[in-house]
């Protein structure tokens, strides 16, 4: 089964890819075992796509941008995969990209693959699923993988940790609102795109670009940036303006990073990071999954709540059991 | 040794208390063992102080407030301990309350105990140290323990999780700046004090109180609050105004919570929370401390970085070793 699936993915078949992503998303142990075998097999292909993380709060026109940008790439002969990361969808019930029709044109292109965020997942599960879905898209010979994330919580940091480029999409805004973007997010951005640079907002967008360009210059220079990066640009997803320039800048940056070794170094660091993350998460999962440990924990928690032991002493008792 | 120390702490001797806090702060294994014995012995006294967490960004006059407020409590015949929590002091080198002279009057009072933040500690260590220092102050018969935290990062959440009351101190500000307080911090506050309600800022302070009172009304009602809480008040640490009213409100709230069972329930929940936290931290510490695990981790991290294994597969190898 996995052999056949691996072969079809390697040929770039989208239905096989979709099925493999479903395996990766499944919480069933047999599915996860199959997914592991599949990923190990496909690893040997050693294919790399350009992984681009895209972040922005709702209302900045992120989906419209991805649709227009994805279409431009497809028309240039590239194969484009779009993955969505939304750890909040489990709670809110709503999922970004949940409605594929939001990317009506792109979803009909044979050179495109669009995958919404699964409807239930914790952040930990989201990290593994997204990483493995990216690996599957690369094995399926996609040239560009766009990873869309909502601009809230820790999902940006997570996505930035699995991408080659991280793009922040913002709406035109007055100078005061610049404060709204968290410094930590700014520092992760390789490119800031001010969307909706059209109609009445065009002038505001130009000013916003200047504001962010100024703010970016104040940040400490990072080794992985050539002269002039990170950069702020105005785009209009609706009118299609600025998309080509945005793609040029992304390619310039990607090429520079490839040539200088930063690309490989970053990928190696990211892989090591995720390895350590999985070890930590796996270790903590035991506390939730082992029935004996769970009941010992419940018992000690009760004693602590009753004031019969200090938290530190009670924790020591459990840790001794786990040794 | 510990017997003698326990007895002297139980009598309320400040020097014995200071020495015990030093034991609690030490990273030496023998000191930690002594601290554990000491804490277990003192637990039997079953003494409770009113634990008040105080948070506010630099510049709001937090130290001045604590000095004036602490002096008012001491004059009312209460014994007051002040602890500082500053996880950033390890990095910045500066420690809040580092200079005791900042609380010149209070530090000279026999009924007061002031303890600065230790100069080096990770957040995890800070949590345990602060919790245990609070327990020591309670055993030493202090009536009120004020826990000061800088208004950054996760330290507020941590402090709120070990206090009976959480007080947010703010400076007078225009309506726009209200946005600066994170919603999560607002939701933890039992009392918001607008300090510097004196001189030129008095009118602004009154408006700020009204702004926050309005914002607090918009938050969902919490079961642990009687009618009218959380509340916003104007105070002036410099002129000493509003301090008595602030203390009255704190007592009203504390009494209500005691009478309705929320006090005990919250303390029990907090203890259970810290127990689980210590188990998690202790488990993760093994990855850093066990030499065999450390070298296996380094080896696998290298393989992952080289692309010879996926992060998930490599993590599984380590987790099997740890089973």
XYZ file of C-alpha atoms in Angstrom:
646
model
C 0.000 0.000 0.000
C 2.628 2.518 1.121
C 4.908 1.505 -1.760
C 2.256 2.297 -4.291
C 1.354 5.563 -2.543
C 5.015 6.616 -2.403
C 5.410 5.972 -6.121
C 2.319 7.942 -7.026
C 3.381 10.850 -4.798
C 6.839 10.835 -6.370
C 5.110 11.206 -9.764
C 3.314 14.254 -8.380
C -0.204 12.800 -8.262
C -2.371 15.143 -6.255
C -4.888 12.519 -5.135
C -2.110 10.368 -3.719
C -0.700 13.444 -1.988
C -4.095 14.273 -0.488
C -4.388 10.729 0.814
C -0.931 10.856 2.355
C -1.716 14.149 4.092
C -4.815 12.497 5.528
C -2.609 9.709 6.928
C -0.300 12.286 8.470
C -3.257 14.076 10.052
C -4.803 10.936 11.483
C -4.446 10.165 15.171
C -4.860 6.419 14.574
C -1.720 4.471 15.468
C -1.785 2.342 12.280
C -2.124 5.457 10.128
C 0.770 7.097 11.927
C 2.913 4.003 11.427
C 2.089 4.031 7.696
C 2.832 7.744 7.540
C 6.238 7.160 9.164
C 7.141 4.463 6.611
C 5.943 6.670 3.777
C 7.895 9.710 4.948
C 11.036 7.656 5.440
C 10.710 6.287 1.895
C 10.123 9.712 0.338
C 12.963 11.328 2.285
C 15.369 9.634 -0.101
C 14.060 11.708 -3.033
C 15.742 14.717 -1.470
C 13.439 17.191 -3.172
C 13.161 20.721 -1.881
C 10.481 23.301 -2.555
C 10.680 26.953 -1.591
C 8.713 27.036 1.668
C 7.061 30.387 2.237
C 5.236 31.161 5.471
C 2.532 33.815 5.186
C 1.099 35.488 8.233
C -1.395 38.257 8.769
C -4.410 38.978 10.939
C -7.888 38.459 9.501
C -8.969 41.324 7.296
C -5.657 42.037 5.579
C -6.729 40.090 2.492
C -4.476 37.100 3.080
C -6.565 34.563 1.182
C -7.074 36.971 -1.721
C -3.333 37.536 -1.815
C -2.531 33.822 -1.766
C -5.035 33.176 -4.534
C -3.625 35.954 -6.762
C 0.001 35.175 -5.917
C -0.521 31.426 -6.374
C -2.169 32.014 -9.753
C 0.762 34.159 -10.877
C 3.192 31.391 -9.917
C 1.103 28.713 -11.642
C 0.986 30.843 -14.804
C 4.771 31.076 -14.632
C 4.825 27.278 -14.848
C 5.399 26.516 -11.187
C 3.575 23.919 -9.116
C 2.149 25.513 -5.974
C 0.883 23.891 -2.789
C -1.050 25.856 -0.158
C -1.314 24.581 3.423
C -3.182 26.269 6.219
C -2.183 26.316 9.874
C -4.825 27.314 12.346
C -4.450 25.896 15.839
C -7.518 27.871 16.913
C -9.828 26.153 14.471
C -10.328 23.312 16.926
C -11.837 25.746 19.389
C -13.583 28.199 17.109
C -14.966 25.526 14.820
C -14.055 27.700 11.871
C -11.011 26.792 9.839
C -9.039 29.031 7.543
C -9.162 27.840 3.992
C -11.994 25.672 5.278
C -13.975 26.775 2.319
C -11.886 25.955 -0.711
C -14.107 28.182 -2.789
C -12.331 31.096 -1.147
C -9.532 30.211 -3.571
C -11.805 29.519 -6.426
C -9.416 30.001 -9.332
C -6.367 28.437 -7.733
C -8.221 25.343 -6.583
C -9.153 24.570 -10.200
C -5.566 24.712 -11.452
C -3.956 21.297 -12.125
C -0.625 22.716 -10.946
C -1.999 23.680 -7.540
C -2.729 21.733 -4.370
C -4.757 23.341 -1.592
C -5.178 21.803 1.809
C -7.244 23.414 4.565
C -6.367 23.199 8.245
C -7.824 20.032 9.808
C -10.741 20.807 12.051
C -9.303 19.455 15.277
C -5.742 19.606 16.476
C -3.674 20.929 19.324
C -0.668 23.118 18.554
C 1.700 20.185 19.006
C -0.189 18.056 16.544
C -0.406 20.981 14.157
C 3.367 21.367 14.130
C 4.015 17.731 13.238
C 1.204 17.564 10.680
C 2.291 20.766 8.943
C 5.948 19.754 8.817
C 5.079 16.363 7.377
C 2.553 17.777 4.925
C 5.293 20.126 3.684
C 7.649 17.157 3.268
C 4.965 15.321 1.276
C 4.418 18.343 -1.003
C 8.155 18.517 -1.619
C 8.275 14.823 -2.459
C 5.349 15.382 -4.843
C 7.559 17.800 -6.739
C 5.889 21.056 -5.851
C 8.113 24.069 -6.471
C 6.585 26.380 -3.909
C 4.765 25.548 -0.676
C 2.791 28.441 0.800
C 1.959 27.970 4.467
C -0.794 30.297 5.606
C -1.154 31.085 9.286
C -3.543 33.299 11.188
C -1.818 36.160 12.933
C -2.466 35.068 16.467
C -0.698 33.263 19.252
C 2.284 31.087 18.694
C 1.414 29.806 15.251
C 3.622 32.373 13.509
C 6.731 31.340 15.406
C 5.915 27.744 14.628
C 5.453 28.370 10.906
C 8.536 30.589 10.703
C 10.486 27.654 12.167
C 9.581 25.443 9.205
C 9.894 27.894 6.322
C 12.655 29.237 4.120
C 11.004 32.649 3.892
C 8.550 34.322 6.229
C 6.204 36.954 4.831
C 4.037 39.266 6.887
C 0.941 40.640 5.157
C -0.510 43.857 6.541
C -3.208 46.326 5.609
C -2.514 50.023 5.019
C -2.783 51.911 8.293
C -1.938 55.161 10.016
C 1.361 55.562 11.821
C -0.084 54.839 15.240
C -1.276 51.407 14.278
C 2.243 50.317 13.462
C 2.526 49.500 17.143
C -0.035 46.757 16.679
C 2.489 44.385 15.101
C 4.396 42.638 17.813
C 8.101 43.220 17.734
C 8.755 39.484 17.788
C 6.728 39.001 14.604
C 8.487 41.895 12.863
C 11.822 40.321 13.704
C 10.836 37.078 11.991
C 9.711 38.736 8.756
C 11.828 38.532 5.598
C 9.316 40.543 3.614
C 6.459 42.766 4.738
C 3.734 43.169 2.141
C 1.257 46.007 2.551
C -1.791 44.685 0.733
C -4.783 46.690 -0.549
C -2.536 49.269 -2.195
C -5.343 50.216 -4.538
C -8.176 52.770 -4.844
C -8.622 55.062 -1.856
C -6.026 53.234 0.223
C -3.161 53.596 -2.259
C -1.636 56.704 -0.668
C -1.992 55.265 2.842
C -0.337 52.055 1.663
C 2.656 53.984 0.329
C 3.041 55.743 3.668
C 2.645 52.456 5.530
C 5.404 50.885 3.431
C 7.679 53.789 4.349
C 6.760 53.421 8.029
C 7.606 49.727 8.065
C 10.732 50.182 5.985
C 11.839 52.643 8.670
C 10.901 50.253 11.470
C 12.771 47.393 9.780
C 15.921 49.495 9.520
C 15.839 49.921 13.290
C 16.006 46.181 13.862
C 19.335 44.492 14.351
C 20.819 43.118 11.155
C 20.504 39.326 10.854
C 23.255 37.202 9.299
C 20.778 35.512 6.963
C 19.924 38.785 5.199
C 21.703 40.366 2.248
C 21.885 44.171 1.964
C 18.403 45.705 1.777
C 16.532 42.878 3.513
C 14.107 42.536 5.242
C 12.055 44.700 2.902
C 8.589 46.273 2.829
C 6.561 46.426 -0.392
C 3.100 47.553 -1.457
C 0.918 45.026 -3.279
C -2.662 44.806 -4.432
C -4.018 41.300 -4.576
C -7.217 42.612 -6.148
C -5.473 44.503 -8.972
C -2.564 42.089 -9.195
C 0.026 44.837 -8.795
C 3.299 44.254 -6.982
C 2.978 40.462 -7.099
C 5.740 40.066 -9.642
C 8.060 42.313 -7.659
C 7.249 40.402 -4.480
C 8.161 37.141 -6.220
C 11.384 38.683 -7.560
C 12.380 39.745 -4.071
C 11.620 36.312 -2.676
C 13.745 34.694 -5.361
C 16.597 37.147 -4.820
C 16.563 36.388 -1.124
C 16.247 32.612 -1.614
C 19.083 32.543 -4.147
C 21.348 34.582 -1.903
C 20.646 32.303 1.031
C 21.264 29.211 -1.071
C 24.551 30.577 -2.392
C 25.839 31.655 1.003
C 24.913 28.428 2.793
C 22.274 30.064 4.990
C 19.520 28.018 3.357
C 21.062 24.667 4.312
C 22.151 25.889 7.707
C 18.680 27.171 8.543
C 17.029 23.957 7.383
C 19.447 21.928 9.502
C 18.756 24.111 12.548
C 15.023 23.871 11.988
C 15.160 20.079 11.758
C 17.179 19.897 14.981
C 14.710 22.240 16.665
C 11.746 20.082 15.688
C 13.515 16.939 16.800
C 14.014 18.408 20.278
C 10.458 19.675 20.291
C 9.109 16.191 19.473
C 11.195 14.610 22.219
C 9.855 17.096 24.778
C 6.259 16.689 23.612
C 6.571 12.916 23.540
C 7.935 12.850 27.070
C 5.127 15.038 28.388
C 2.554 12.946 26.525
C 3.440 10.038 28.804
C 2.031 11.910 31.755
C -1.299 12.087 29.954
C -1.285 8.640 28.389
C 0.109 6.121 30.907
C -2.793 5.028 33.114
C -0.607 4.223 36.145
C 1.148 7.555 35.986
C -2.158 9.314 35.479
C -3.704 7.799 38.587
C -0.581 8.448 40.690
C -0.649 12.047 39.479
C -4.319 12.424 40.375
C -3.692 11.012 43.838
C -0.746 13.317 44.537
C -2.583 16.313 43.087
C -5.363 15.642 45.557
C -2.910 15.416 48.477
C -1.287 18.681 47.387
C -4.651 20.429 47.046
C -5.513 19.256 50.596
C -2.275 20.738 51.902
C -0.860 17.306 52.821
C 2.281 17.820 50.731
C 4.066 20.716 49.059
C 3.979 20.807 45.242
C 7.747 20.317 45.113
C 7.763 17.279 47.418
C 4.809 15.696 45.621
C 6.443 16.251 42.239
C 9.598 14.577 43.511
C 7.562 11.470 44.442
C 6.168 11.217 40.912
C 9.520 11.855 39.268
C 11.082 9.060 41.341
C 8.396 6.696 40.039
C 9.171 7.739 36.482
C 12.918 7.262 36.865
C 20.326 22.697 62.081
C 16.983 22.646 60.280
C 15.170 22.071 63.593
C 16.646 25.201 65.068
C 15.968 27.217 61.927
C 12.357 26.017 61.827
C 11.826 27.063 65.421
C 13.295 30.493 64.886
C 11.222 31.017 61.739
C 8.087 29.944 63.605
C 8.893 32.664 66.151
C 9.020 35.162 63.314
C 12.780 35.878 63.405
C 13.687 37.775 60.269
C 17.312 36.665 60.125
C 16.266 33.019 60.255
C 13.734 33.728 57.514
C 16.393 35.390 55.364
C 18.655 32.395 55.811
C 15.876 29.980 54.871
C 15.088 31.966 51.722
C 18.753 31.717 50.801
C 18.523 27.915 51.162
C 15.459 27.883 48.932
C 17.258 29.969 46.312
C 20.383 27.835 46.302
C 20.985 25.404 43.453
C 23.189 23.179 45.661
C 21.661 19.739 46.190
C 22.378 19.707 49.952
C 20.759 23.117 50.370
C 17.713 21.979 48.431
C 17.425 18.872 50.580
C 17.601 21.022 53.732
C 15.021 23.393 52.270
C 12.671 20.477 51.571
C 12.940 19.225 55.175
C 12.429 22.745 56.494
C 9.371 23.384 54.342
C 7.839 20.057 55.282
C 8.344 20.859 58.970
C 6.844 24.348 58.688
C 3.877 23.155 56.610
C 2.389 21.785 59.831
C 2.020 25.319 61.260
C -0.745 25.907 58.737
C -0.314 29.664 58.774
C -1.718 31.762 55.969
C -0.887 35.318 55.007
C -2.806 37.402 52.508
C -0.738 36.982 49.345
C -0.999 40.002 47.085
C 0.602 40.010 43.633
C 1.483 43.464 42.302
C 2.245 44.015 38.667
C 3.006 47.048 36.571
C 5.483 48.121 33.927
C 8.482 50.228 34.930
C 7.584 53.870 35.431
C 4.197 53.447 37.076
C 5.666 54.005 40.508
C 5.403 50.429 41.696
C 8.222 50.565 44.254
C 6.994 53.884 45.609
C 3.533 52.394 45.935
C 4.777 49.287 47.715
C 6.837 51.382 50.110
C 3.887 53.664 50.965
C 1.355 50.837 51.073
C 3.666 48.627 53.129
C 4.276 51.469 55.604
C 0.520 52.003 55.993
C 0.047 48.294 56.753
C 2.942 48.248 59.224
C 1.483 51.289 60.985
C -1.808 49.423 61.261
C 0.080 46.748 63.191
C 0.511 44.222 60.405
C 3.693 42.341 59.545
C 4.523 42.790 55.859
C 6.877 40.814 53.619
C 7.874 42.035 50.162
C 9.257 39.588 47.558
C 10.356 40.485 44.056
C 10.000 38.324 40.989
C 12.063 39.261 37.979
C 12.954 36.443 35.611
C 14.687 38.971 33.362
C 17.183 40.055 35.992
C 19.389 37.093 35.122
C 19.820 38.477 31.625
C 19.767 42.195 32.242
C 21.943 42.019 35.330
C 19.597 44.483 37.004
C 17.199 43.217 39.597
C 14.075 44.895 40.826
C 14.263 45.776 44.467
C 17.947 45.094 43.991
C 18.636 48.277 45.814
C 16.856 48.015 49.119
C 17.287 51.725 49.634
C 14.515 52.159 47.100
C 12.290 51.138 49.997
C 14.174 53.123 52.537
C 11.486 53.565 55.179
C 9.948 50.113 54.906
C 13.276 48.318 55.067
C 13.959 49.919 58.454
C 10.682 48.719 59.991
C 10.981 45.732 62.364
C 7.608 44.484 61.119
C 8.761 44.341 57.503
C 10.834 41.848 55.526
C 12.113 42.797 52.062
C 13.738 40.338 49.723
C 15.040 41.288 46.288
C 14.927 38.987 43.282
C 17.987 36.724 43.148
C 20.350 37.767 40.426
C 20.316 34.566 38.436
C 17.397 32.270 37.812
C 15.366 30.820 34.993
C 11.587 31.220 35.061
C 11.141 27.672 36.333
C 13.504 28.241 39.220
C 11.867 31.582 39.947
C 8.462 29.934 40.300
C 9.657 27.394 42.852
C 11.760 29.892 44.787
C 8.950 32.440 44.984
C 6.375 29.862 46.053
C 8.664 28.525 48.752
C 9.720 31.995 49.909
C 6.014 32.838 50.298
C 5.501 29.662 52.351
C 8.440 30.650 54.576
C 7.021 34.159 55.113
C 3.682 32.628 56.084
C 5.376 30.283 58.540
C 7.223 33.300 59.979
C 3.832 34.771 60.814
C 3.689 37.586 58.310
C 0.160 38.884 57.773
C 0.620 40.174 54.260
C 3.039 39.035 51.544
C 3.426 41.469 48.655
C 4.878 39.876 45.533
C 6.165 42.453 43.095
C 6.587 41.514 39.446
C 7.716 43.468 36.424
C 5.004 43.852 33.821
C 6.617 41.771 31.126
C 6.488 38.256 29.779
C 4.977 35.397 31.664
C 5.916 36.498 35.142
C 2.480 38.023 35.804
C 0.652 34.802 35.046
C 3.092 32.969 37.261
C 2.633 35.378 40.182
C -1.147 35.473 39.764
C -1.069 31.673 40.104
C 0.421 31.910 43.575
C -1.511 34.850 45.037
C -4.849 35.394 46.719
C -5.256 38.826 45.127
C -3.720 40.230 41.964
C -3.303 43.987 41.673
C -2.380 45.832 38.507
C -0.712 49.228 38.972
C -0.959 51.655 36.074
C -0.089 55.261 35.393
C -2.663 57.841 34.297
C -2.947 57.838 30.522
C -5.114 58.950 27.628
C -7.837 56.688 26.307
C -5.715 55.346 23.456
C -3.109 53.934 25.744
C -5.662 51.703 27.408
C -4.950 49.291 24.577
C -1.449 48.813 25.893
C -2.562 46.542 28.705
C -2.899 43.039 27.403
C -6.356 41.580 27.735
C -4.958 38.531 29.495
C -3.427 40.696 32.223
C -6.666 42.665 32.645
C -8.541 39.412 33.087
C -6.286 38.378 35.961
C -6.644 41.646 37.891
C -8.762 41.850 41.032
C -7.964 45.506 41.513
C -6.532 48.085 39.116
C -4.806 50.983 40.829
C -4.118 54.127 38.840
C -1.123 55.593 40.614
C 0.185 59.178 40.419
C -3.286 60.608 40.988
C -1.735 63.834 42.217
C -0.707 67.285 40.929
C -1.102 67.786 37.203
C -2.051 64.176 36.569
C -5.002 64.080 38.962
C -7.669 64.793 36.334
C -6.140 62.352 33.866
C -6.033 59.707 36.607
C -9.751 60.149 37.287
C -10.524 59.693 33.597
C -8.223 56.672 33.434
C -10.032 55.085 36.375
C -13.331 55.578 34.535
C -11.842 54.083 31.349
C -10.644 50.974 33.135
C -13.805 50.646 35.176
C -15.639 50.597 31.840
C -13.235 48.082 30.360
C -13.555 45.829 33.420
C -17.352 45.833 33.106
C -16.977 44.444 29.596
C -15.098 41.391 30.839
C -16.981 38.215 31.638
C -17.985 37.921 35.302
C -15.778 35.505 37.256
C -17.234 33.258 39.969
C -14.589 34.397 42.469
C -15.792 38.031 42.376
C -18.540 39.602 44.481
C -20.689 42.379 43.006
C -18.577 45.377 41.986
C -15.284 43.507 41.477
C -12.804 43.717 39.818
C -12.535 47.412 40.592
C -10.420 50.378 39.459
C -9.241 53.031 41.946
C -7.053 56.119 41.889
C -4.162 56.277 44.347
C -1.180 58.494 44.985
C 1.762 56.722 46.542
C 3.560 60.057 46.877
C 0.716 61.816 48.711
C -0.534 58.669 50.416
C -4.083 59.114 49.159
C -6.281 56.171 48.271
C -4.069 53.657 50.071
C -6.556 53.112 52.863
C -9.405 52.623 50.405
C -7.271 50.193 48.377
C -6.603 48.171 51.525
C -10.316 48.240 52.438
C -11.217 46.877 49.010
C -8.596 44.153 49.275
C -9.940 43.122 52.666
C -13.549 43.167 51.452
C -12.608 40.926 48.555
C -10.459 38.600 50.671
C -13.161 38.243 53.322
C -15.823 37.513 50.720
C -13.637 34.871 49.113
C -12.849 33.294 52.466
C -16.521 33.187 53.451
C -17.691 31.729 50.141
C -15.004 29.054 49.935
C -13.291 30.604 46.898
C -10.144 31.304 48.898
C -9.585 27.652 49.821
C -10.658 26.410 46.413
C -8.266 28.761 44.620
C -5.370 27.823 46.890
C -6.059 24.136 46.298
C -6.186 24.663 42.533
C -2.989 26.672 42.621
C -1.167 23.981 44.593
C -2.333 21.317 42.124
C -1.227 23.507 39.233
C 2.265 23.932 40.673
C 2.543 20.240 41.398
C 1.839 19.430 37.730
C 4.197 22.183 36.651
C 7.023 20.757 38.783
C 6.465 17.263 37.396
C 6.659 18.567 33.811
C 9.737 20.676 34.542
C 11.417 17.830 36.380
C 10.793 15.447 33.497
C 12.218 17.866 30.952
C 15.212 18.555 33.192
C 16.279 14.939 32.650
C 16.916 15.677 29.001
C 19.389 18.359 30.047
C 20.929 16.603 33.004
C 21.403 12.903 32.139
C 24.719 12.591 30.308
C 23.699 9.481 28.330
C 20.477 11.057 27.178
C 22.300 14.260 26.354
C 24.821 12.546 24.112
C 22.148 10.424 22.412
C 20.169 13.607 21.811
C 23.186 15.359 20.332
C 23.886 12.421 18.040
C 20.301 12.232 16.770
C 20.083 16.017 16.409
C 23.135 15.820 14.172
C 21.588 13.049 12.052
C 18.379 15.053 11.724
C 20.264 18.207 10.752
C 22.087 16.177 8.073
C 18.777 14.974 6.685
C 19.482 11.349 7.662
C 16.271 11.057 9.691
C 13.051 12.974 10.073
C 12.554 14.839 13.362
C 9.596 12.594 14.224
C 11.477 9.344 13.598
C 14.544 10.555 15.500
C 12.413 11.669 18.436
C 10.786 8.243 18.525
C 14.237 6.628 18.869
C 15.064 8.789 21.878
C 11.661 8.269 23.480
C 12.077 4.495 23.188
C 15.390 4.782 25.037
C 13.714 6.784 27.788
C 10.841 4.338 28.228
